Amino acid sequence: MAHKHCKETARLEHCEHCGSTEMKNNMYFCKGENIKVYVECAKCGRYVTRYTLSGYTSNKTYESLLRKFRFLSINSGKRTKQTVESFGKEVEQEFGHVRDLIRTQEDERRIEEIIETDYREGLD
């Protein structure tokens, strides 16, 4: 499921203090703002990083997609069903692809370096 239109890389989040890859996501919600995620090391309990979400898809892809449709007009029930099914498959394929990237060629640079060097423009 490689994206042909982009340079890609993948990396597990690592605790800078103990090296663990076991993390807890502490979600912060403030009405009218993007969701903030404060990542805590599950092993040593230290702060690891914070990031901001502009979208969210859970393992309940059907429900996630319906929320995305909230502001869209969908004409056909059949087309809606096909869209929901393809969305779920796409999310699962992307997840598998990212896991494969990490397993076979995980980027060893710190995440901050990956973002600053290769992907900064996507954050602006």
PDB file of C-alpha atoms in Angstrom:
ATOM      1  CA  MET A   1       0.000   0.000   0.000  1.00  0.00           C
ATOM      2  CA  ALA A   2       2.930   2.334  -0.636  1.00  0.00           C
ATOM      3  CA  HIS A   3       1.880   5.831  -1.564  1.00  0.00           C
ATOM      4  CA  LYS A   4       3.512   6.498  -4.922  1.00  0.00           C
ATOM      5  CA  HIS A   5       3.024  10.249  -4.594  1.00  0.00           C
ATOM      6  CA  CYS A   6       5.110  10.754  -1.475  1.00  0.00           C
ATOM      7  CA  LYS A   7       8.427   9.980   0.150  1.00  0.00           C
ATOM      8  CA  GLU A   8       7.587   7.704   3.040  1.00  0.00           C
ATOM      9  CA  THR A   9       9.201   6.520   6.223  1.00  0.00           C
ATOM     10  CA  ALA A  10       7.968   5.071   9.517  1.00  0.00           C
ATOM     11  CA  ARG A  11       9.159   5.078  13.100  1.00  0.00           C
ATOM     12  CA  LEU A  12       7.950   3.776  16.449  1.00  0.00           C
ATOM     13  CA  GLU A  13       7.756   6.375  19.202  1.00  0.00           C
ATOM     14  CA  HIS A  14      10.572   5.817  21.730  1.00  0.00           C
ATOM     15  CA  CYS A  15      10.859   7.247  25.224  1.00  0.00           C
ATOM     16  CA  GLU A  16      13.930   9.488  25.380  1.00  0.00           C
ATOM     17  CA  HIS A  17      14.400   8.521  29.043  1.00  0.00           C
ATOM     18  CA  CYS A  18      14.173   4.723  29.091  1.00  0.00           C
ATOM     19  CA  GLY A  19      13.964   3.722  25.404  1.00  0.00           C
ATOM     20  CA  SER A  20      10.613   1.963  25.739  1.00  0.00           C
ATOM     21  CA  THR A  21       8.141   1.893  22.848  1.00  0.00           C
ATOM     22  CA  GLU A  22       5.177   1.297  25.190  1.00  0.00           C
ATOM     23  CA  MET A  23       3.137   4.510  25.257  1.00  0.00           C
ATOM     24  CA  LYS A  24      -0.098   5.895  26.674  1.00  0.00           C
ATOM     25  CA  ASN A  25      -2.008   8.537  24.740  1.00  0.00           C
ATOM     26  CA  ASN A  26      -3.591  11.159  27.001  1.00  0.00           C
ATOM     27  CA  MET A  27      -6.252  12.869  24.887  1.00  0.00           C
ATOM     28  CA  TYR A  28      -7.166  16.511  25.547  1.00  0.00           C
ATOM     29  CA  PHE A  29     -10.388  17.943  24.123  1.00  0.00           C
ATOM     30  CA  CYS A  30     -11.249  21.637  24.077  1.00  0.00           C
ATOM     31  CA  LYS A  31     -14.295  22.670  22.086  1.00  0.00           C
ATOM     32  CA  GLY A  32     -13.350  24.576  18.940  1.00  0.00           C
ATOM     33  CA  GLU A  33      -9.723  23.372  18.916  1.00  0.00           C
ATOM     34  CA  ASN A  34      -7.929  20.383  17.430  1.00  0.00           C
ATOM     35  CA  ILE A  35      -7.506  17.402  19.744  1.00  0.00           C
ATOM     36  CA  LYS A  36      -4.161  17.356  21.560  1.00  0.00           C
ATOM     37  CA  VAL A  37      -2.484  14.083  22.434  1.00  0.00           C
ATOM     38  CA  TYR A  38       0.056  14.027  25.247  1.00  0.00           C
ATOM     39  CA  VAL A  39       2.142  10.867  24.968  1.00  0.00           C
ATOM     40  CA  GLU A  40       3.370   9.312  28.207  1.00  0.00           C
ATOM     41  CA  CYS A  41       5.802   6.425  28.513  1.00  0.00           C
ATOM     42  CA  ALA A  42       3.850   3.459  29.873  1.00  0.00           C
ATOM     43  CA  LYS A  43       7.040   2.038  31.383  1.00  0.00           C
ATOM     44  CA  CYS A  44       8.567   5.003  33.254  1.00  0.00           C
ATOM     45  CA  GLY A  45       5.634   7.461  33.278  1.00  0.00           C
ATOM     46  CA  ARG A  46       7.584  10.381  31.763  1.00  0.00           C
ATOM     47  CA  TYR A  47       6.298  12.847  29.177  1.00  0.00           C
ATOM     48  CA  VAL A  48       7.404  11.849  25.659  1.00  0.00           C
ATOM     49  CA  THR A  49       5.729  14.230  23.207  1.00  0.00           C
ATOM     50  CA  ARG A  50       2.580  16.118  22.278  1.00  0.00           C
ATOM     51  CA  TYR A  51       0.881  16.187  18.918  1.00  0.00           C
ATOM     52  CA  THR A  52      -2.298  17.680  17.512  1.00  0.00           C
ATOM     53  CA  LEU A  53      -4.934  15.772  15.553  1.00  0.00           C
ATOM     54  CA  SER A  54      -6.908  17.309  12.741  1.00  0.00           C
ATOM     55  CA  GLY A  55      -8.823  14.060  12.208  1.00  0.00           C
ATOM     56  CA  TYR A  56      -9.451  10.793  13.991  1.00  0.00           C
ATOM     57  CA  THR A  57     -10.327   7.319  12.764  1.00  0.00           C
ATOM     58  CA  SER A  58     -10.833   4.544  15.290  1.00  0.00           C
ATOM     59  CA  ASN A  59     -10.988   0.814  14.721  1.00  0.00           C
ATOM     60  CA  LYS A  60     -14.718   1.409  14.224  1.00  0.00           C
ATOM     61  CA  THR A  61     -14.109   2.634  10.671  1.00  0.00           C
ATOM     62  CA  TYR A  62     -17.800   2.573   9.772  1.00  0.00           C
ATOM     63  CA  GLU A  63     -18.695   4.980  12.577  1.00  0.00           C
ATOM     64  CA  SER A  64     -15.662   7.170  11.864  1.00  0.00           C
ATOM     65  CA  LEU A  65     -16.609   7.490   8.218  1.00  0.00           C
ATOM     66  CA  LEU A  66     -20.223   8.299   9.048  1.00  0.00           C
ATOM     67  CA  ARG A  67     -18.975  11.211  11.158  1.00  0.00           C
ATOM     68  CA  LYS A  68     -16.990  12.419   8.127  1.00  0.00           C
ATOM     69  CA  PHE A  69     -20.185  12.232   6.062  1.00  0.00           C
ATOM     70  CA  ARG A  70     -22.036  14.437   8.511  1.00  0.00           C
ATOM     71  CA  PHE A  71     -21.627  17.490   6.263  1.00  0.00           C
ATOM     72  CA  LEU A  72     -21.773  15.682   2.915  1.00  0.00           C
ATOM     73  CA  SER A  73     -24.796  14.864   0.808  1.00  0.00           C
ATOM     74  CA  ILE A  74     -24.811  11.203  -0.193  1.00  0.00           C
ATOM     75  CA  ASN A  75     -27.322  10.305  -2.902  1.00  0.00           C
ATOM     76  CA  SER A  76     -27.180   6.526  -2.954  1.00  0.00           C
ATOM     77  CA  GLY A  77     -27.325   3.978  -0.157  1.00  0.00           C
ATOM     78  CA  LYS A  78     -25.391   1.532  -2.348  1.00  0.00           C
ATOM     79  CA  ARG A  79     -22.666   4.118  -2.994  1.00  0.00           C
ATOM     80  CA  THR A  80     -22.502   4.919   0.731  1.00  0.00           C
ATOM     81  CA  LYS A  81     -22.085   1.213   1.543  1.00  0.00           C
ATOM     82  CA  GLN A  82     -19.288   0.873  -1.033  1.00  0.00           C
ATOM     83  CA  THR A  83     -17.547   3.990   0.307  1.00  0.00           C
ATOM     84  CA  VAL A  84     -17.725   2.726   3.900  1.00  0.00           C
ATOM     85  CA  GLU A  85     -16.373  -0.702   2.930  1.00  0.00           C
ATOM     86  CA  SER A  86     -13.484   0.766   0.911  1.00  0.00           C
ATOM     87  CA  PHE A  87     -12.657   3.233   3.714  1.00  0.00           C
ATOM     88  CA  GLY A  88     -12.346   0.396   6.244  1.00  0.00           C
ATOM     89  CA  LYS A  89     -10.165  -1.661   3.892  1.00  0.00           C
ATOM     90  CA  GLU A  90      -7.976   1.369   3.148  1.00  0.00           C
ATOM     91  CA  VAL A  91      -7.385   2.089   6.850  1.00  0.00           C
ATOM     92  CA  GLU A  92      -6.505  -1.567   7.518  1.00  0.00           C
ATOM     93  CA  GLN A  93      -4.147  -1.659   4.510  1.00  0.00           C
ATOM     94  CA  GLU A  94      -2.417   1.556   5.601  1.00  0.00           C
ATOM     95  CA  PHE A  95      -2.000   0.200   9.141  1.00  0.00           C
ATOM     96  CA  GLY A  96      -0.469  -3.018   7.800  1.00  0.00           C
ATOM     97  CA  HIS A  97       1.801  -1.070   5.460  1.00  0.00           C
ATOM     98  CA  VAL A  98       3.109   1.155   8.271  1.00  0.00           C
ATOM     99  CA  ARG A  99       3.783  -1.895  10.462  1.00  0.00           C
ATOM    100  CA  ASP A 100       5.665  -3.527   7.566  1.00  0.00           C
ATOM    101  CA  LEU A 101       7.742  -0.355   7.050  1.00  0.00           C
ATOM    102  CA  ILE A 102       8.654  -0.280  10.725  1.00  0.00           C
ATOM    103  CA  ARG A 103       9.504  -3.986  10.770  1.00  0.00           C
ATOM    104  CA  THR A 104      11.622  -3.925   7.588  1.00  0.00           C
ATOM    105  CA  GLN A 105      13.125  -0.430   7.387  1.00  0.00           C
ATOM    106  CA  GLU A 106      12.330   1.641  10.468  1.00  0.00           C
ATOM    107  CA  ASP A 107      13.765   5.139  10.210  1.00  0.00           C
ATOM    108  CA  GLU A 108      16.352   5.440  12.994  1.00  0.00           C
ATOM    109  CA  ARG A 109      16.268   9.241  13.167  1.00  0.00           C
ATOM    110  CA  ARG A 110      14.416  10.955  15.991  1.00  0.00           C
ATOM    111  CA  ILE A 111      10.833  11.791  15.034  1.00  0.00           C
ATOM    112  CA  GLU A 112      11.542  15.521  15.385  1.00  0.00           C
ATOM    113  CA  GLU A 113      14.354  15.182  12.833  1.00  0.00           C
ATOM    114  CA  ILE A 114      12.145  13.249  10.387  1.00  0.00           C
ATOM    115  CA  ILE A 115       9.452  15.933  10.628  1.00  0.00           C
ATOM    116  CA  GLU A 116      11.848  18.877  10.387  1.00  0.00           C
ATOM    117  CA  THR A 117      13.917  17.408   7.544  1.00  0.00           C
ATOM    118  CA  ASP A 118      11.352  15.681   5.370  1.00  0.00           C
ATOM    119  CA  TYR A 119       7.806  16.647   6.296  1.00  0.00           C
ATOM    120  CA  ARG A 120       7.758  20.173   7.723  1.00  0.00           C
ATOM    121  CA  GLU A 121       5.621  21.538   4.892  1.00  0.00           C
ATOM    122  CA  GLY A 122       2.779  19.144   5.794  1.00  0.00           C
ATOM    123  CA  LEU A 123       2.488  20.737   9.232  1.00  0.00           C
ATOM    124  CA  ASP A 124       2.097  24.339   8.103  1.00  0.00           C
TER     125      ASP A 124
END
